[in-house]
């Protein structure tokens, strides 16, 4: 709070690299530590409000000269909000039984600081539902281009884990994975997407969401992530406990 107060006082701080210093000072304590939820949310709100969203090409000017380690931390924090936003919307329009397993799985990777970035592509049904709620806490999201041959109830959670890009389709859609080095892998933060760019040219066989209660699809996805990146999240972390199930 002291650093934020100084920043607000233009008479005390007025030099060219002020914004870079402020951003890096606020994020520096969390290079090797995890902030409490309230602290993280306050910092997210302040940094987004003062310096814009580093993921948005129209707002990232201030962030260009911030060291990559700090930008990586902030992207990771914002990824958690994207996942929660996605799962909350889809839980309302899909089968809750299905999505409580997806929520647990992807948030377990987030809680282990393994998700580097995330973005949401919403179908028409989810957009209509979101707009009907009149919720002020709306997060940036992508849409499907007109004529993309996507069912109105389908949406996609797009994730970056190390050098993998993962598209997890809602409802009965599969989980698809690309190597980041591969040509034609999906890019995060586009305004619009076609169906083809989110299903074609995958690096691995798509994984269907079968037998969630027994951890079948979760184990397959976790194994694929581990085999390629070396990142392992234990089953007791990504499978929900009985008291977490609805």
mmCIF file of N, CA, C and O in Angstrom, residues 192-238:
data_model
loop_
_atom_site.group_PDB
_atom_site.id
_atom_site.type_symbol
_atom_site.label_atom_id
_atom_site.label_comp_id
_atom_site.label_asym_id
_atom_site.label_seq_id
_atom_site.Cartn_x
_atom_site.Cartn_y
_atom_site.Cartn_z
ATOM 1 N N UNK A 192 -11.662 -13.420 -32.482
ATOM 2 C CA UNK A 192 -12.515 -14.430 -33.096
ATOM 3 C C UNK A 192 -11.697 -15.647 -33.513
ATOM 4 O O UNK A 192 -10.516 -15.527 -33.859
ATOM 5 N N UNK A 193 -12.356 -16.808 -33.471
ATOM 6 C CA UNK A 193 -11.715 -18.075 -33.826
ATOM 7 C C UNK A 193 -12.639 -18.873 -34.736
ATOM 8 O O UNK A 193 -13.859 -18.811 -34.609
ATOM 9 N N UNK A 194 -12.040 -19.653 -35.629
ATOM 10 C CA UNK A 194 -12.802 -20.636 -36.384
ATOM 11 C C UNK A 194 -12.731 -21.962 -35.640
ATOM 12 O O UNK A 194 -11.829 -22.190 -34.817
ATOM 13 N N UNK A 195 -13.663 -22.829 -35.945
ATOM 14 C CA UNK A 195 -13.631 -24.163 -35.351
ATOM 15 C C UNK A 195 -12.355 -24.890 -35.749
ATOM 16 O O UNK A 195 -11.719 -25.554 -34.921
ATOM 17 N N UNK A 196 -11.983 -24.772 -37.021
ATOM 18 C CA UNK A 196 -10.846 -25.538 -37.531
ATOM 19 C C UNK A 196 -9.554 -25.242 -36.772
ATOM 20 O O UNK A 196 -8.768 -26.151 -36.493
ATOM 21 N N UNK A 197 -9.306 -23.988 -36.433
ATOM 22 C CA UNK A 197 -8.039 -23.673 -35.772
ATOM 23 C C UNK A 197 -7.989 -24.186 -34.335
ATOM 24 O O UNK A 197 -6.917 -24.245 -33.737
ATOM 25 N N UNK A 198 -9.145 -24.599 -33.812
ATOM 26 C CA UNK A 198 -9.181 -25.132 -32.452
ATOM 27 C C UNK A 198 -9.340 -26.649 -32.411
ATOM 28 O O UNK A 198 -9.471 -27.226 -31.331
ATOM 29 N N UNK A 199 -9.314 -27.289 -33.590
ATOM 30 C CA UNK A 199 -9.417 -28.758 -33.607
ATOM 31 C C UNK A 199 -8.382 -29.418 -34.522
ATOM 32 O O UNK A 199 -8.055 -30.595 -34.343
ATOM 33 N N UNK A 200 -7.846 -28.679 -35.472
ATOM 34 C CA UNK A 200 -6.974 -29.306 -36.466
ATOM 35 C C UNK A 200 -5.492 -29.148 -36.135
ATOM 36 O O UNK A 200 -5.100 -28.325 -35.307
ATOM 37 N N UNK A 201 -4.671 -29.972 -36.800
ATOM 38 C CA UNK A 201 -3.206 -29.918 -36.693
ATOM 39 C C UNK A 201 -2.699 -30.164 -35.276
ATOM 40 O O UNK A 201 -1.645 -29.653 -34.877
ATOM 41 N N UNK A 202 -3.439 -30.953 -34.497
ATOM 42 C CA UNK A 202 -3.011 -31.232 -33.123
ATOM 43 C C UNK A 202 -1.735 -32.081 -33.127
ATOM 44 O O UNK A 202 -1.453 -32.813 -34.075
ATOM 45 N N UNK A 203 -0.965 -31.953 -32.056
ATOM 46 C CA UNK A 203 0.293 -32.701 -31.944
ATOM 47 C C UNK A 203 0.086 -34.089 -31.362
ATOM 48 O O UNK A 203 0.953 -34.963 -31.518
ATOM 49 N N UNK A 204 -1.053 -34.290 -30.694
ATOM 50 C CA UNK A 204 -1.327 -35.561 -30.039
ATOM 51 C C UNK A 204 -2.780 -35.961 -30.301
ATOM 52 O O UNK A 204 -3.604 -35.133 -30.693
ATOM 53 N N UNK A 205 -3.078 -37.205 -30.039
ATOM 54 C CA UNK A 205 -4.440 -37.700 -30.225
ATOM 55 C C UNK A 205 -5.399 -36.986 -29.267
ATOM 56 O O UNK A 205 -5.114 -36.855 -28.073
ATOM 57 N N UNK A 206 -6.551 -36.486 -29.765
ATOM 58 C CA UNK A 206 -7.525 -35.855 -28.870
ATOM 59 C C UNK A 206 -7.968 -36.812 -27.760
ATOM 60 O O UNK A 206 -8.045 -38.026 -27.965
ATOM 61 N N UNK A 207 -8.259 -36.255 -26.600
ATOM 62 C CA UNK A 207 -8.667 -37.051 -25.437
ATOM 63 C C UNK A 207 -10.107 -36.712 -25.084
ATOM 64 O O UNK A 207 -10.428 -35.559 -24.770
ATOM 65 N N UNK A 208 -10.983 -37.699 -25.161
ATOM 66 C CA UNK A 208 -12.381 -37.495 -24.816
ATOM 67 C C UNK A 208 -12.580 -37.546 -23.299
ATOM 68 O O UNK A 208 -11.876 -38.257 -22.591
ATOM 69 N N UNK A 209 -13.579 -36.818 -22.834
ATOM 70 C CA UNK A 209 -13.822 -36.720 -21.387
ATOM 71 C C UNK A 209 -14.697 -37.885 -20.919
ATOM 72 O O UNK A 209 -15.887 -37.717 -20.653
ATOM 73 N N UNK A 210 -14.091 -39.046 -20.798
ATOM 74 C CA UNK A 210 -14.844 -40.238 -20.390
ATOM 75 C C UNK A 210 -14.482 -40.635 -18.960
ATOM 76 O O UNK A 210 -13.362 -40.420 -18.504
ATOM 77 N N UNK A 211 -15.463 -41.194 -18.268
ATOM 78 C CA UNK A 211 -15.272 -41.747 -16.914
ATOM 79 C C UNK A 211 -14.580 -40.761 -15.978
ATOM 80 O O UNK A 211 -13.594 -41.092 -15.312
ATOM 81 N N UNK A 212 -15.147 -39.564 -15.907
ATOM 82 C CA UNK A 212 -14.541 -38.532 -15.053
ATOM 83 C C UNK A 212 -14.494 -38.956 -13.598
ATOM 84 O O UNK A 212 -13.512 -38.698 -12.893
ATOM 85 N N UNK A 213 -15.544 -39.618 -13.120
ATOM 86 C CA UNK A 213 -15.599 -40.024 -11.713
ATOM 87 C C UNK A 213 -14.497 -41.002 -11.354
ATOM 88 O O UNK A 213 -14.078 -41.087 -10.194
ATOM 89 N N UNK A 214 -14.007 -41.730 -12.356
ATOM 90 C CA UNK A 214 -12.918 -42.683 -12.137
ATOM 91 C C UNK A 214 -11.552 -42.117 -12.530
ATOM 92 O O UNK A 214 -10.543 -42.825 -12.478
ATOM 93 N N UNK A 215 -11.549 -40.863 -12.966
ATOM 94 C CA UNK A 215 -10.288 -40.210 -13.290
ATOM 95 C C UNK A 215 -9.653 -40.662 -14.590
ATOM 96 O O UNK A 215 -8.449 -40.458 -14.785
ATOM 97 N N UNK A 216 -10.446 -41.218 -15.516
ATOM 98 C CA UNK A 216 -9.865 -41.768 -16.743
ATOM 99 C C UNK A 216 -9.323 -40.672 -17.646
ATOM 100 O O UNK A 216 -8.143 -40.667 -18.015
ATOM 101 N N UNK A 217 -10.175 -39.723 -18.037
ATOM 102 C CA UNK A 217 -9.672 -38.682 -18.943
ATOM 103 C C UNK A 217 -8.642 -37.805 -18.242
ATOM 104 O O UNK A 217 -7.662 -37.357 -18.876
ATOM 105 N N UNK A 218 -8.843 -37.556 -16.945
ATOM 106 C CA UNK A 218 -7.887 -36.720 -16.215
ATOM 107 C C UNK A 218 -6.492 -37.342 -16.225
ATOM 108 O O UNK A 218 -5.487 -36.657 -16.437
ATOM 109 N N UNK A 219 -6.429 -38.658 -15.997
ATOM 110 C CA UNK A 219 -5.140 -39.341 -15.981
ATOM 111 C C UNK A 219 -4.469 -39.279 -17.349
ATOM 112 O O UNK A 219 -3.252 -39.100 -17.453
ATOM 113 N N UNK A 220 -5.264 -39.409 -18.409
ATOM 114 C CA UNK A 220 -4.705 -39.358 -19.762
ATOM 115 C C UNK A 220 -4.139 -37.978 -20.080
ATOM 116 O O UNK A 220 -3.049 -37.859 -20.644
ATOM 117 N N UNK A 221 -4.886 -36.939 -19.735
ATOM 118 C CA UNK A 221 -4.404 -35.583 -19.997
ATOM 119 C C UNK A 221 -3.171 -35.290 -19.133
ATOM 120 O O UNK A 221 -2.172 -34.743 -19.618
ATOM 121 N N UNK A 222 -3.231 -35.666 -17.860
ATOM 122 C CA UNK A 222 -2.099 -35.428 -16.956
ATOM 123 C C UNK A 222 -0.849 -36.155 -17.448
ATOM 124 O O UNK A 222 0.266 -35.620 -17.376
ATOM 125 N N UNK A 223 -1.034 -37.364 -17.953
ATOM 126 C CA UNK A 223 0.108 -38.143 -18.448
ATOM 127 C C UNK A 223 0.713 -37.480 -19.686
ATOM 128 O O UNK A 223 1.936 -37.431 -19.841
ATOM 129 N N UNK A 224 -0.161 -36.961 -20.550
ATOM 130 C CA UNK A 224 0.342 -36.296 -21.751
ATOM 131 C C UNK A 224 1.136 -35.052 -21.390
ATOM 132 O O UNK A 224 2.198 -34.789 -21.958
ATOM 133 N N UNK A 225 0.621 -34.284 -20.444
ATOM 134 C CA UNK A 225 1.330 -33.087 -19.987
ATOM 135 C C UNK A 225 2.667 -33.462 -19.363
ATOM 136 O O UNK A 225 3.708 -32.850 -19.651
ATOM 137 N N UNK A 226 2.663 -34.481 -18.528
ATOM 138 C CA UNK A 226 3.898 -34.895 -17.868
ATOM 139 C C UNK A 226 4.922 -35.446 -18.854
ATOM 140 O O UNK A 226 6.118 -35.134 -18.769
ATOM 141 N N UNK A 227 4.462 -36.245 -19.800
ATOM 142 C CA UNK A 227 5.392 -36.848 -20.759
ATOM 143 C C UNK A 227 6.112 -35.792 -21.587
ATOM 144 O O UNK A 227 7.278 -35.955 -21.941
ATOM 145 N N UNK A 228 5.413 -34.704 -21.887
ATOM 146 C CA UNK A 228 6.006 -33.694 -22.757
ATOM 147 C C UNK A 228 6.762 -32.620 -21.974
ATOM 148 O O UNK A 228 7.807 -32.141 -22.416
ATOM 149 N N UNK A 229 6.233 -32.226 -20.809
ATOM 150 C CA UNK A 229 6.823 -31.096 -20.079
ATOM 151 C C UNK A 229 7.578 -31.500 -18.823
ATOM 152 O O UNK A 229 8.352 -30.698 -18.285
ATOM 153 N N UNK A 230 7.326 -32.713 -18.324
ATOM 154 C CA UNK A 230 7.910 -33.109 -17.049
ATOM 155 C C UNK A 230 7.119 -32.622 -15.853
ATOM 156 O O UNK A 230 7.459 -32.915 -14.704
ATOM 157 N N UNK A 231 6.032 -31.878 -16.104
ATOM 158 C CA UNK A 231 5.196 -31.338 -15.026
ATOM 159 C C UNK A 231 4.218 -32.406 -14.559
ATOM 160 O O UNK A 231 3.467 -32.967 -15.364
ATOM 161 N N UNK A 232 4.224 -32.685 -13.260
ATOM 162 C CA UNK A 232 3.330 -33.692 -12.712
ATOM 163 C C UNK A 232 2.463 -33.106 -11.607
ATOM 164 O O UNK A 232 2.971 -32.449 -10.695
ATOM 165 N N UNK A 233 1.168 -33.323 -11.722
ATOM 166 C CA UNK A 233 0.231 -33.018 -10.644
ATOM 167 C C UNK A 233 -0.392 -34.336 -10.222
ATOM 168 O O UNK A 233 -0.906 -35.087 -11.046
ATOM 169 N N UNK A 234 -0.304 -34.643 -8.946
ATOM 170 C CA UNK A 234 -0.743 -35.946 -8.440
ATOM 171 C C UNK A 234 -2.263 -36.088 -8.520
ATOM 172 O O UNK A 234 -2.999 -35.102 -8.394
ATOM 173 N N UNK A 235 -2.730 -37.328 -8.717
ATOM 174 C CA UNK A 235 -4.184 -37.562 -8.786
ATOM 175 C C UNK A 235 -4.943 -37.055 -7.565
ATOM 176 O O UNK A 235 -6.089 -36.601 -7.698
ATOM 177 N N UNK A 236 -4.341 -37.121 -6.389
ATOM 178 C CA UNK A 236 -5.058 -36.642 -5.207
ATOM 179 C C UNK A 236 -5.230 -35.126 -5.208
ATOM 180 O O UNK A 236 -5.993 -34.580 -4.421
ATOM 181 N N UNK A 237 -4.515 -34.454 -6.137
ATOM 182 C CA UNK A 237 -4.695 -33.011 -6.292
ATOM 183 C C UNK A 237 -5.755 -32.698 -7.349
ATOM 184 O O UNK A 237 -6.506 -31.733 -7.203
ATOM 185 N N UNK A 238 -5.800 -33.490 -8.436
ATOM 186 C CA UNK A 238 -6.729 -33.139 -9.511
ATOM 187 C C UNK A 238 -8.069 -33.877 -9.446
ATOM 188 O O UNK A 238 -8.986 -33.563 -10.195
#
